[in-house]
């Protein structure tokens, strides 16, 4: 069922489309830049707690916008063609990998820009970096499935937010706690609970996505 | 089938009535801060137990629907979610009243309060999703997928996250649970029947709603 070759081909197709019309990645990047700048103009100075929370909220909105496209951009004809050459699992895995790559890159660029604009209070940059990358990864695993669900419904941009925000909260709370520990420069062993919980949540999400996607892909 | 028999409904009525009378009149240990408000444990906590059971029913029937495409399973899933949300709202309201008098404020930024509110948001999103799809089959299938997808995440939210952070609730963040120091044997004799009674009432309510919906569909088909 799951074939590495097909996943690779599907992933390459998504990356090529992205590379050829760069507008979607650039669009999201510009979205993040302008949001950060608006926040800077409205806040000017912020304490580390708000710094951290603000970053994750910006990332939350940016990722919902970025991942929402992953199923909507496919035309109906292209979907039909994909059904004939691949199984459901291959499609969802390739989408998750693609979104994860996109989101990790986006998160890294965003944190760089964010720390340039706002003064960076992080005391443990390595762990904060891990938190950011993990955040990009986990956002994309949850949102890929939600965007698959939302793409089946007509009015899907609002729906995407309604459906995803409540189930993103556990993840967001763990991420904020984990990254707050990194900002305070606490001993790394303190954050291990959160780290395992985030990874576990990712494993659960990917497993359920694999089980559930076959039920909706042909709807 | 067990669900078609009547004895468990009578048992549910009996247990709930017993827990109301005994809960208001029975003796409770005198504790600082809590005082008589400890009686709320017979009403507030069973709501959550019943809500969780109904959400489990919702997830089970959603899985069943995905495997069978039987409309009955979908109706069970919706109605159990309906009653689960109702019980969740009752649980939040009773909790807020209790919190107002013991913790000082109705909303005290307690992780369990927040988690419960968010769990309710998940199921409200489930209803919005259902409302936005016209086709019955598609509605049933996509909402079943969403509910199965959201259920494990909700379990993490309600059972695991509050244990990782400090909470004002007993049994979290180093606070001992009710069982270890507050609840004496007299209280247990009321508390456990109350939990079972409200769970039975919840399932009964869902069953009544299920029957109503089935009759509605039948009358439309004529």
Short mmCIF file of N, CA, C and O in Angstrom, two decimals, chain B residues 23 26-45 98 102 178 181-184 187 191:
data_model
loop_
_atom_site.label_atom_id
_atom_site.label_comp_id
_atom_site.label_asym_id
_atom_site.label_seq_id
_atom_site.Cartn_x
_atom_site.Cartn_y
_atom_site.Cartn_z
N UNK B 23 -27.76 13.84 48.97
CA UNK B 23 -26.72 14.83 48.77
C UNK B 23 -27.02 16.13 49.49
O UNK B 23 -26.12 16.81 49.99
N UNK B 26 -27.75 14.53 53.64
CA UNK B 26 -26.80 13.66 54.32
C UNK B 26 -25.70 14.44 55.03
O UNK B 26 -25.56 15.65 54.86
N UNK B 27 -24.93 13.74 55.83
CA UNK B 27 -23.87 14.43 56.57
C UNK B 27 -22.61 14.53 55.71
O UNK B 27 -22.31 13.62 54.94
N UNK B 28 -21.93 15.66 55.83
CA UNK B 28 -20.67 15.83 55.10
C UNK B 28 -19.62 16.29 56.10
O UNK B 28 -19.95 16.93 57.10
N UNK B 29 -18.35 15.95 55.85
CA UNK B 29 -17.29 16.39 56.76
C UNK B 29 -17.16 17.91 56.72
O UNK B 29 -17.37 18.53 55.67
N UNK B 30 -16.84 18.51 57.85
CA UNK B 30 -16.66 19.96 57.87
C UNK B 30 -15.24 20.29 57.48
O UNK B 30 -14.29 19.89 58.15
N UNK B 31 -15.09 21.02 56.40
CA UNK B 31 -13.76 21.35 55.90
C UNK B 31 -13.63 22.85 55.75
O UNK B 31 -14.62 23.53 55.45
N UNK B 32 -12.43 23.38 55.95
CA UNK B 32 -12.24 24.81 55.72
C UNK B 32 -12.44 25.14 54.24
O UNK B 32 -12.24 24.28 53.38
N UNK B 33 -12.84 26.37 53.96
CA UNK B 33 -13.09 26.89 52.61
C UNK B 33 -14.30 26.22 51.97
O UNK B 33 -15.23 26.89 51.55
N UNK B 34 -14.29 24.87 51.90
CA UNK B 34 -15.37 24.19 51.19
C UNK B 34 -16.70 24.31 51.94
O UNK B 34 -17.73 24.60 51.34
N UNK B 35 -16.67 24.05 53.27
CA UNK B 35 -17.89 24.01 54.08
C UNK B 35 -18.97 23.15 53.41
O UNK B 35 -18.69 22.08 52.93
N UNK B 36 -20.19 23.71 53.37
CA UNK B 36 -21.30 22.92 52.82
C UNK B 36 -21.23 22.79 51.30
O UNK B 36 -21.90 21.95 50.71
N UNK B 37 -20.43 23.65 50.67
CA UNK B 37 -20.39 23.62 49.21
C UNK B 37 -19.81 22.31 48.69
O UNK B 37 -19.88 22.01 47.50
N UNK B 38 -19.24 21.50 49.60
CA UNK B 38 -18.70 20.21 49.19
C UNK B 38 -19.79 19.33 48.59
O UNK B 38 -19.52 18.42 47.81
N UNK B 39 -21.05 19.64 48.92
CA UNK B 39 -22.15 18.83 48.38
C UNK B 39 -22.21 18.93 46.85
O UNK B 39 -22.78 18.07 46.20
N UNK B 40 -21.63 19.97 46.31
CA UNK B 40 -21.63 20.13 44.86
C UNK B 40 -20.89 18.98 44.17
O UNK B 40 -21.10 18.72 42.99
N UNK B 41 -20.05 18.29 44.92
CA UNK B 41 -19.31 17.18 44.33
C UNK B 41 -20.28 16.11 43.80
O UNK B 41 -19.98 15.40 42.84
N UNK B 42 -21.49 16.04 44.38
CA UNK B 42 -22.47 15.05 43.90
C UNK B 42 -23.12 15.48 42.59
O UNK B 42 -23.78 14.70 41.94
N UNK B 43 -22.99 16.76 42.25
CA UNK B 43 -23.67 17.25 41.04
C UNK B 43 -22.68 17.64 39.96
O UNK B 43 -22.88 17.35 38.79
N UNK B 44 -21.60 18.30 40.38
CA UNK B 44 -20.62 18.81 39.41
C UNK B 44 -19.81 17.66 38.79
O UNK B 44 -19.71 17.58 37.57
N UNK B 45 -19.26 16.81 39.61
CA UNK B 45 -18.35 15.77 39.10
C UNK B 45 -19.09 14.74 38.22
O UNK B 45 -18.59 14.40 37.15
N UNK B 98 -19.49 26.92 41.91
CA UNK B 98 -18.67 26.40 43.02
C UNK B 98 -17.38 27.20 43.15
O UNK B 98 -16.96 27.57 44.25
N UNK B 102 -15.57 29.19 46.35
CA UNK B 102 -14.41 28.60 47.02
C UNK B 102 -13.10 29.23 46.55
O UNK B 102 -12.21 29.48 47.35
N UNK B 178 -9.66 14.12 45.93
CA UNK B 178 -10.75 14.06 46.89
C UNK B 178 -10.72 12.76 47.68
O UNK B 178 -10.96 12.73 48.87
N UNK B 181 -8.34 12.59 50.99
CA UNK B 181 -8.53 13.23 52.28
C UNK B 181 -9.89 13.86 52.53
O UNK B 181 -10.34 13.95 53.67
N UNK B 182 -10.59 14.24 51.46
CA UNK B 182 -11.83 14.96 51.70
C UNK B 182 -13.03 14.04 51.88
O UNK B 182 -13.88 14.26 52.72
N UNK B 183 -13.08 13.03 51.02
CA UNK B 183 -14.32 12.28 50.96
C UNK B 183 -14.30 11.15 51.96
O UNK B 183 -13.46 10.27 51.89
N UNK B 184 -15.21 11.18 52.91
CA UNK B 184 -15.26 10.05 53.84
C UNK B 184 -16.24 9.01 53.29
O UNK B 184 -16.81 9.18 52.21
N UNK B 187 -19.76 10.02 52.23
CA UNK B 187 -19.87 10.73 50.95
C UNK B 187 -19.77 9.78 49.79
O UNK B 187 -20.44 9.95 48.77
N UNK B 191 -21.74 9.58 46.34
CA UNK B 191 -21.02 10.02 45.14
C UNK B 191 -21.08 8.97 44.02
O UNK B 191 -21.45 9.27 42.89
#
